[in-house]
Amino acid sequence: MRHSIALVTGTTSGLGYAAASMLAAQGCRQVIVTGRSLARVQETAAQLAAETKTQVFTPLELDLNAPTSVEAALAELVKRGRPIDFLLLNAGMVSGKERVLTAAGIEAAQAPLIGHHQLTVGLLGAGLLGPSARIVIAGAEPARGDVPMFSYTDVAAFAAKHHQGDRTAAVEALVRSGPNVKYEPNRAYADAKLFVAWWAAALARRLPSGMAVYAVSPGSAPDTQASRNAAPVLKWLFIPIVKLIPGMTQTPETAARRYLQASELGTDVSGQFFASAPKKLTGPMEAMRHPHFHDRANQEAAWQAVVKVSGVDFPSAGQLSAVP
Ligand SMILES: NC(=O)c1ccc[n+]([C@@H]2O[C@H](COP(=O)([O-])OP(=O)(O)OC[C@H]3O[C@@H](n4cnc5c(N)ncnc54)[C@H](OP(=O)(O)O)[C@@H]3O)[C@@H](O)[C@H]2O)c1
């Protein structure tokens, strides 16, 4: 990380804040920290600077729910013109009890992926990712289907039932929490993080050869703000029980460290999903081997659905040649 430039999304609390702090400690030359409002993220940058006694933090306004905000952030980064070496797409949230749609008609837990896609593809198109850039996006263990109370949607079955077998249309319906989707918060969160893993796998196939992307679950770290909107049964029953069981939780710093570990991985494992060992929520991370993460048809369906919902496709080969 020494001398490199990092951009971390969702730094106003929790793991994004912890990761930004660690990146400064590791010698990053610049850490661009984002938050939904400029005033709030300016405060965050000042707090980080005071805590770490470094002057490497640059605040940037970025609301991933609003395409105009992502466009404005991209324009600002283009103006600054310095390629990013480590893009940490950390922002995210646990779905709330009630279905919430953004102004663009996207289910709230899915919205960060749409905004992160727009940001990543925009940076690639502008030549603002370094030639060996590492991209890490926050996943979560519930996408595995082995965490109590969480299960994900069987996209192939959902597509067969409601979309004549069209999996892209099925993923789009889930991203929008459309008419045939029965909203259930834990399933919405598991689906959002499953699509993150599929999106990373699909992006890996498209990136220039020196770059790599990984989906990474930081693991269970309940002392953040992640579950502030969570359904009462998760917030007041599941999480308190998990906190009582030794080995089921870790500090935000330990969790955020996984992001930095992932930034050191090679291109040979690009596109994989790293998380706690199966059935575990903490401990060392490893690549997930569950067959559903490796279903290429679903990975491509997730990619195409994200392209359609965001309206942003991967830059053509000619546009990519601008990458320094
Ligand atoms: N903590 C865990 O146990 C755990 C486990 C597995 C995965 N994760 C993942 O880790 C990531 C970080 O979570 P955390 O635990 O640090 O939670 P957190 O304390 O709530 O931090 C989340 C950050 O993301 C920002 N954010 C959320 N949605 C956004 C949006 N649409 N646009 C812009 N910013 C947005 C939040 O900003 P606002 O304050 O403005 O909302 C906040 O800065 C998430 O992706 C989460 O799903 C967490």
Short mmCIF file of C-alpha atoms and ligand atoms in Angstrom, two decimals:
data_model
loop_
_atom_site.label_atom_id
_atom_site.label_comp_id
_atom_site.label_asym_id
_atom_site.label_seq_id
_atom_site.Cartn_x
_atom_site.Cartn_y
_atom_site.Cartn_z
CA MET A 1 0.00 0.00 0.00
CA ARG A 2 2.97 2.27 0.45
CA HIS A 3 2.78 5.33 -1.88
CA SER A 4 -0.48 4.14 -3.39
CA ILE A 5 -3.82 5.92 -3.74
CA ALA A 6 -6.92 4.29 -2.29
CA LEU A 7 -10.61 5.13 -2.49
CA VAL A 8 -12.91 3.73 0.20
CA THR A 9 -16.70 4.04 0.02
CA GLY A 10 -18.92 4.28 3.10
CA THR A 11 -16.35 5.65 5.54
CA THR A 12 -18.62 7.61 7.88
CA SER A 13 -18.84 4.63 10.24
CA GLY A 14 -17.91 1.00 10.80
CA LEU A 15 -15.58 -0.97 8.58
CA GLY A 16 -15.02 1.74 5.97
CA TYR A 17 -13.76 4.07 8.69
CA ALA A 18 -11.53 1.36 10.17
CA ALA A 19 -10.15 0.42 6.73
CA ALA A 20 -9.38 4.05 5.84
CA SER A 21 -7.49 4.43 9.11
CA MET A 22 -5.46 1.26 8.49
CA LEU A 23 -4.63 2.30 4.93
CA ALA A 24 -3.11 5.52 6.27
CA ALA A 25 -1.15 3.51 8.86
CA GLN A 26 0.20 1.32 6.05
CA GLY A 27 1.59 4.36 4.25
CA CYS A 28 -0.97 5.16 1.58
CA ARG A 29 -0.12 8.46 -0.11
CA GLN A 30 -3.79 9.43 -0.40
CA VAL A 31 -7.00 7.89 0.93
CA ILE A 32 -10.13 9.24 -0.72
CA VAL A 33 -12.97 8.74 1.77
CA THR A 34 -16.59 8.94 0.67
CA GLY A 35 -19.88 9.64 2.41
CA ARG A 36 -23.38 10.54 1.31
CA SER A 37 -23.00 14.21 2.27
CA LEU A 38 -19.93 16.39 1.87
CA ALA A 39 -20.29 17.97 5.33
CA ARG A 40 -20.44 14.54 7.02
CA VAL A 41 -17.50 13.08 5.11
CA GLN A 42 -15.43 16.23 5.72
CA GLU A 43 -15.98 15.59 9.44
CA THR A 44 -14.94 11.96 8.95
CA ALA A 45 -11.77 12.98 7.10
CA ALA A 46 -10.89 15.46 9.86
CA GLN A 47 -11.48 12.83 12.55
CA LEU A 48 -9.35 10.28 10.69
CA ALA A 49 -6.56 12.83 10.23
CA ALA A 50 -6.60 13.66 13.94
CA GLU A 51 -6.66 10.01 14.99
CA THR A 52 -3.94 8.81 12.63
CA LYS A 53 -1.88 12.02 12.75
CA THR A 54 -1.62 11.95 8.96
CA GLN A 55 -2.87 14.36 6.31
CA VAL A 56 -3.68 11.81 3.60
CA PHE A 57 -7.50 11.87 3.67
CA THR A 58 -9.50 13.56 0.91
CA PRO A 59 -13.27 13.73 1.39
CA LEU A 60 -15.59 13.04 -1.55
CA GLU A 61 -19.39 13.19 -1.61
CA LEU A 62 -20.91 9.97 -2.94
CA ASP A 63 -24.48 8.75 -2.52
CA LEU A 64 -24.64 5.37 -4.24
CA ASN A 65 -28.46 5.57 -4.41
CA ALA A 66 -28.28 8.59 -6.73
CA PRO A 67 -26.78 8.18 -10.23
CA THR A 68 -26.25 11.96 -10.40
CA SER A 69 -24.15 11.83 -7.24
CA VAL A 70 -21.96 9.04 -8.69
CA GLU A 71 -21.57 11.07 -11.91
CA ALA A 72 -20.53 14.14 -9.91
CA ALA A 73 -18.01 12.09 -7.89
CA LEU A 74 -16.58 10.66 -11.12
CA ALA A 75 -16.31 14.16 -12.63
CA GLU A 76 -14.42 15.30 -9.52
CA LEU A 77 -12.03 12.32 -9.74
CA VAL A 78 -11.45 13.00 -13.45
CA LYS A 79 -10.64 16.62 -12.59
CA ARG A 80 -8.10 15.44 -9.98
CA GLY A 81 -6.73 12.98 -12.58
CA ARG A 82 -4.80 10.62 -10.27
CA PRO A 83 -5.25 6.87 -10.92
CA ILE A 84 -6.48 4.76 -8.01
CA ASP A 85 -4.52 1.67 -6.96
CA PHE A 86 -6.99 0.25 -4.43
CA LEU A 87 -10.74 0.69 -4.90
CA LEU A 88 -12.55 -0.51 -1.77
CA LEU A 89 -16.30 -0.74 -2.44
CA ASN A 90 -17.33 -1.16 1.18
CA ALA A 91 -20.61 0.80 1.52
CA GLY A 92 -23.65 -1.35 2.18
CA MET A 93 -26.46 -1.97 4.58
CA VAL A 94 -28.65 -4.72 6.00
CA SER A 95 -32.21 -4.58 4.64
CA GLY A 96 -34.86 -3.16 6.95
CA LYS A 97 -38.18 -4.65 8.07
CA GLU A 98 -40.13 -2.78 5.37
CA ARG A 99 -39.28 -2.84 1.67
CA VAL A 100 -37.50 0.44 0.78
CA LEU A 101 -36.93 1.48 -2.82
CA THR A 102 -34.58 4.28 -3.88
CA ALA A 103 -35.82 7.10 -6.13
CA ALA A 104 -34.42 5.04 -9.03
CA GLY A 105 -36.67 2.11 -8.03
CA ILE A 106 -33.97 -0.16 -6.57
CA GLU A 107 -34.28 -2.15 -3.34
CA ALA A 108 -32.18 -0.36 -0.71
CA ALA A 109 -29.75 -3.23 0.07
CA GLN A 110 -29.17 -3.75 -3.68
CA ALA A 111 -28.57 -0.07 -4.43
CA PRO A 112 -24.89 0.06 -3.38
CA LEU A 113 -24.00 -2.56 -6.02
CA ILE A 114 -25.65 -0.47 -8.75
CA GLY A 115 -23.79 2.67 -7.62
CA HIS A 116 -20.52 0.76 -7.19
CA HIS A 117 -20.86 -0.64 -10.72
CA GLN A 118 -21.42 2.86 -12.11
CA LEU A 119 -18.36 4.12 -10.19
CA THR A 120 -16.06 1.23 -11.16
CA VAL A 121 -16.97 1.23 -14.84
CA GLY A 122 -16.74 5.04 -14.91
CA LEU A 123 -13.22 4.91 -13.42
CA LEU A 124 -12.16 2.24 -15.91
CA GLY A 125 -13.53 4.23 -18.83
CA ALA A 126 -11.73 7.36 -17.62
CA GLY A 127 -8.41 5.51 -17.23
CA LEU A 128 -8.46 6.21 -13.52
CA LEU A 129 -7.59 2.74 -12.24
CA GLY A 130 -3.87 1.97 -12.09
CA PRO A 131 -2.52 -0.89 -14.26
CA SER A 132 -2.29 -3.25 -11.21
CA ALA A 133 -5.38 -1.92 -9.47
CA ARG A 134 -7.14 -4.08 -6.92
CA ILE A 135 -10.91 -3.77 -6.49
CA VAL A 136 -12.55 -5.20 -3.37
CA ILE A 137 -16.31 -5.21 -2.89
CA ALA A 138 -18.03 -6.08 0.40
CA GLY A 139 -19.82 -9.39 0.38
CA ALA A 140 -21.28 -11.26 3.36
CA GLU A 141 -21.60 -14.84 4.65
CA PRO A 142 -25.42 -14.96 4.34
CA ALA A 143 -24.91 -15.31 0.55
CA ARG A 144 -23.62 -18.84 1.24
CA GLY A 145 -26.97 -20.09 2.50
CA ASP A 146 -25.45 -21.65 5.66
CA VAL A 147 -26.13 -18.83 8.14
CA PRO A 148 -29.19 -19.45 10.36
CA MET A 149 -32.23 -17.30 9.44
CA PHE A 150 -30.75 -16.33 6.04
CA SER A 151 -31.44 -17.96 2.68
CA TYR A 152 -31.01 -16.68 -0.85
CA THR A 153 -33.35 -16.89 -3.82
CA ASP A 154 -32.92 -19.76 -6.30
CA VAL A 155 -32.59 -17.51 -9.35
CA ALA A 156 -33.01 -20.31 -11.91
CA ALA A 157 -36.25 -21.47 -10.26
CA PHE A 158 -37.52 -17.89 -9.88
CA ALA A 159 -36.70 -17.22 -13.54
CA ALA A 160 -38.51 -20.40 -14.63
CA LYS A 161 -41.60 -19.50 -12.60
CA HIS A 162 -41.95 -15.81 -13.45
CA HIS A 163 -39.65 -14.88 -16.37
CA GLN A 164 -39.82 -17.72 -18.95
CA GLY A 165 -36.38 -18.87 -17.77
CA ASP A 166 -34.74 -15.47 -18.38
CA ARG A 167 -32.28 -15.18 -15.46
CA THR A 168 -31.27 -11.61 -16.28
CA ALA A 169 -34.91 -10.54 -15.99
CA ALA A 170 -35.15 -12.53 -12.74
CA VAL A 171 -32.11 -10.80 -11.20
CA GLU A 172 -33.46 -7.41 -12.35
CA ALA A 173 -36.80 -8.17 -10.67
CA LEU A 174 -34.97 -9.04 -7.43
CA VAL A 175 -32.78 -5.92 -7.62
CA ARG A 176 -35.94 -3.84 -8.03
CA SER A 177 -37.90 -6.01 -5.56
CA GLY A 178 -40.55 -6.16 -8.28
CA PRO A 179 -44.14 -7.45 -8.32
CA ASN A 180 -43.38 -11.19 -8.02
CA VAL A 181 -40.85 -10.72 -5.23
CA LYS A 182 -42.18 -11.39 -1.75
CA TYR A 183 -40.06 -9.02 0.34
CA GLU A 184 -38.30 -10.66 3.26
CA PRO A 185 -35.42 -8.60 4.74
CA ASN A 186 -32.91 -11.38 5.42
CA ARG A 187 -33.46 -12.87 1.98
CA ALA A 188 -33.11 -9.42 0.39
CA TYR A 189 -29.73 -8.98 2.12
CA ALA A 190 -28.54 -12.49 1.19
CA ASP A 191 -29.60 -11.88 -2.44
CA ALA A 192 -27.83 -8.49 -2.52
CA LYS A 193 -24.57 -10.07 -1.35
CA LEU A 194 -24.97 -13.07 -3.68
CA PHE A 195 -25.26 -10.66 -6.63
CA VAL A 196 -22.13 -8.87 -5.37
CA ALA A 197 -20.21 -12.20 -5.59
CA TRP A 198 -21.58 -12.94 -9.08
CA TRP A 199 -20.86 -9.38 -10.26
CA ALA A 200 -17.23 -9.65 -9.08
CA ALA A 201 -16.79 -12.94 -10.96
CA ALA A 202 -18.22 -11.40 -14.15
CA LEU A 203 -16.14 -8.22 -13.79
CA ALA A 204 -12.96 -10.30 -13.38
CA ARG A 205 -13.49 -11.72 -16.89
CA ARG A 206 -13.65 -8.21 -18.32
CA LEU A 207 -10.81 -6.42 -16.49
CA PRO A 208 -7.47 -5.65 -18.19
CA SER A 209 -4.95 -8.41 -17.38
CA GLY A 210 -3.00 -6.69 -14.55
CA MET A 211 -6.07 -5.75 -12.51
CA ALA A 212 -8.10 -7.93 -10.16
CA VAL A 213 -11.39 -7.84 -8.28
CA TYR A 214 -12.54 -9.84 -5.25
CA ALA A 215 -15.76 -10.02 -3.27
CA VAL A 216 -14.77 -10.12 0.40
CA SER A 217 -16.88 -10.63 3.46
CA PRO A 218 -15.34 -8.86 6.42
CA GLY A 219 -17.07 -11.40 8.68
CA SER A 220 -19.29 -10.83 11.68
CA ALA A 221 -18.57 -7.47 13.34
CA PRO A 222 -21.78 -6.37 15.05
CA ASP A 223 -20.23 -3.27 16.66
CA THR A 224 -20.84 -1.17 13.53
CA GLN A 225 -23.98 0.60 12.32
CA ALA A 226 -24.76 -2.10 9.70
CA SER A 227 -27.89 -3.46 11.34
CA ARG A 228 -29.39 -0.14 12.39
CA ASN A 229 -32.40 -0.67 10.07
CA ALA A 230 -32.56 -4.45 10.53
CA ALA A 231 -35.77 -6.24 11.43
CA PRO A 232 -36.30 -6.55 15.23
CA VAL A 233 -35.76 -10.33 15.27
CA LEU A 234 -32.30 -9.88 13.73
CA LYS A 235 -31.41 -6.81 15.77
CA TRP A 236 -32.72 -7.86 19.18
CA LEU A 237 -32.49 -11.65 19.01
CA PHE A 238 -30.01 -13.04 16.44
CA ILE A 239 -27.22 -10.46 16.92
CA PRO A 240 -27.34 -10.44 20.77
CA ILE A 241 -27.20 -14.28 20.77
CA VAL A 242 -24.31 -14.28 18.29
CA LYS A 243 -22.46 -11.78 20.51
CA LEU A 244 -22.72 -14.17 23.47
CA ILE A 245 -21.14 -17.12 21.65
CA PRO A 246 -17.32 -17.09 21.71
CA GLY A 247 -15.79 -16.94 18.23
CA MET A 248 -18.93 -15.63 16.52
CA THR A 249 -17.90 -11.97 16.37
CA GLN A 250 -14.78 -9.90 15.81
CA THR A 251 -13.83 -6.26 16.16
CA PRO A 252 -14.42 -3.82 13.27
CA GLU A 253 -10.62 -3.53 12.92
CA THR A 254 -10.17 -7.32 12.55
CA ALA A 255 -13.02 -7.41 10.04
CA ALA A 256 -11.70 -4.46 8.01
CA ARG A 257 -8.24 -6.05 7.92
CA ARG A 258 -9.64 -8.69 5.54
CA TYR A 259 -10.14 -5.99 2.91
CA LEU A 260 -6.47 -5.06 3.13
CA GLN A 261 -5.40 -8.71 3.03
CA ALA A 262 -7.46 -9.14 -0.14
CA SER A 263 -5.70 -6.16 -1.74
CA GLU A 264 -2.51 -8.26 -1.65
CA LEU A 265 -4.02 -11.23 -3.55
CA GLY A 266 -2.94 -12.10 -7.07
CA THR A 267 -4.72 -11.95 -10.40
CA ASP A 268 -4.92 -15.78 -10.36
CA VAL A 269 -7.78 -15.63 -7.83
CA SER A 270 -9.49 -12.61 -9.34
CA GLY A 271 -13.28 -12.89 -9.32
CA GLN A 272 -13.50 -15.16 -6.29
CA PHE A 273 -15.52 -14.64 -3.13
CA PHE A 274 -13.50 -14.71 0.10
CA ALA A 275 -15.24 -15.17 3.44
CA SER A 276 -15.00 -17.03 6.76
CA ALA A 277 -14.73 -20.82 6.46
CA PRO A 278 -18.07 -22.51 5.62
CA LYS A 279 -20.59 -22.29 8.48
CA LYS A 280 -18.32 -19.84 10.31
CA LEU A 281 -18.67 -16.06 10.68
CA THR A 282 -15.15 -15.13 11.81
CA GLY A 283 -11.57 -16.37 11.58
CA PRO A 284 -9.25 -16.52 8.58
CA MET A 285 -10.89 -15.90 5.21
CA GLU A 286 -10.78 -18.38 2.35
CA ALA A 287 -12.16 -18.67 -1.19
CA MET A 288 -15.70 -19.99 -1.19
CA ARG A 289 -16.21 -23.23 -3.16
CA HIS A 290 -20.01 -23.49 -2.95
CA PRO A 291 -21.24 -24.38 -6.46
CA HIS A 292 -23.81 -21.55 -6.56
CA PHE A 293 -21.05 -18.93 -6.46
CA HIS A 294 -19.42 -20.52 -9.53
CA ASP A 295 -22.50 -20.78 -11.77
CA ARG A 296 -21.39 -18.85 -14.84
CA ALA A 297 -24.90 -18.40 -16.23
CA ASN A 298 -25.97 -16.74 -12.97
CA GLN A 299 -22.81 -14.60 -12.83
CA GLU A 300 -23.47 -13.29 -16.34
CA ALA A 301 -27.19 -12.82 -15.61
CA ALA A 302 -26.26 -10.71 -12.56
CA TRP A 303 -23.79 -8.67 -14.65
CA GLN A 304 -26.32 -8.04 -17.42
CA ALA A 305 -29.03 -7.11 -14.95
CA VAL A 306 -26.71 -4.62 -13.22
CA VAL A 307 -25.75 -3.15 -16.62
CA LYS A 308 -29.44 -2.80 -17.51
CA VAL A 309 -30.54 -1.29 -14.18
CA SER A 310 -27.58 1.13 -14.03
CA GLY A 311 -27.64 1.93 -17.75
CA VAL A 312 -23.82 1.65 -17.67
CA ASP A 313 -22.01 -0.96 -19.79
CA PHE A 314 -18.34 -1.96 -19.68
CA PRO A 315 -16.09 0.36 -21.72
CA SER A 316 -15.17 -0.92 -25.17
CA ALA A 317 -11.58 -2.10 -25.81
CA GLY A 318 -10.77 1.24 -27.46
CA GLN A 319 -11.92 3.19 -24.42
CA LEU A 320 -9.94 0.91 -22.10
CA SER A 321 -6.69 1.63 -23.90
CA ALA A 322 -6.72 4.97 -22.08
CA VAL A 323 -5.83 3.16 -18.82
CA PRO A 324 -2.29 4.25 -17.87
N1 LIG B 1 -20.59 -5.54 10.20
C1 LIG B 1 -20.77 -6.78 9.80
O1 LIG B 1 -20.96 -7.71 10.61
C2 LIG B 1 -20.70 -7.11 8.34
C3 LIG B 1 -20.64 -8.46 7.97
C4 LIG B 1 -20.57 -8.79 6.62
C5 LIG B 1 -20.59 -7.78 5.69
N2 LIG B 1 -20.66 -6.47 6.08
C6 LIG B 1 -20.64 -5.44 5.04
O2 LIG B 1 -19.61 -4.52 5.34
C7 LIG B 1 -19.93 -3.25 4.77
C8 LIG B 1 -19.75 -2.16 5.80
O3 LIG B 1 -20.70 -2.34 6.83
P1 LIG B 1 -20.51 -1.80 8.31
O4 LIG B 1 -20.72 -2.97 9.19
O5 LIG B 1 -19.30 -0.98 8.44
O6 LIG B 1 -21.82 -0.87 8.44
P2 LIG B 1 -22.00 0.69 8.77
O7 LIG B 1 -21.33 1.03 10.05
O8 LIG B 1 -23.47 0.93 8.65
O9 LIG B 1 -21.24 1.43 7.59
C9 LIG B 1 -21.77 1.43 6.29
C10 LIG B 1 -21.27 2.64 5.53
O10 LIG B 1 -21.81 2.55 4.19
C11 LIG B 1 -22.50 3.77 3.90
N3 LIG B 1 -23.60 3.51 2.98
C12 LIG B 1 -24.56 2.56 3.07
N4 LIG B 1 -25.38 2.63 2.01
C13 LIG B 1 -24.92 3.64 1.23
C14 LIG B 1 -25.35 4.21 0.01
N5 LIG B 1 -26.42 3.76 -0.64
N6 LIG B 1 -24.64 5.25 -0.51
C15 LIG B 1 -23.55 5.73 0.13
N7 LIG B 1 -23.11 5.24 1.30
C16 LIG B 1 -23.79 4.21 1.86
C17 LIG B 1 -22.98 4.27 5.25
O11 LIG B 1 -23.29 5.64 5.17
P3 LIG B 1 -24.60 6.24 5.92
O12 LIG B 1 -24.24 6.31 7.36
O13 LIG B 1 -24.80 7.57 5.28
O14 LIG B 1 -25.72 5.27 5.64
C18 LIG B 1 -21.76 3.97 6.11
O15 LIG B 1 -20.76 4.94 5.93
C19 LIG B 1 -21.36 -3.37 4.24
O16 LIG B 1 -21.33 -3.59 2.85
C20 LIG B 1 -21.90 -4.59 4.97
O17 LIG B 1 -22.95 -5.22 4.26
C21 LIG B 1 -20.71 -6.12 7.39
#
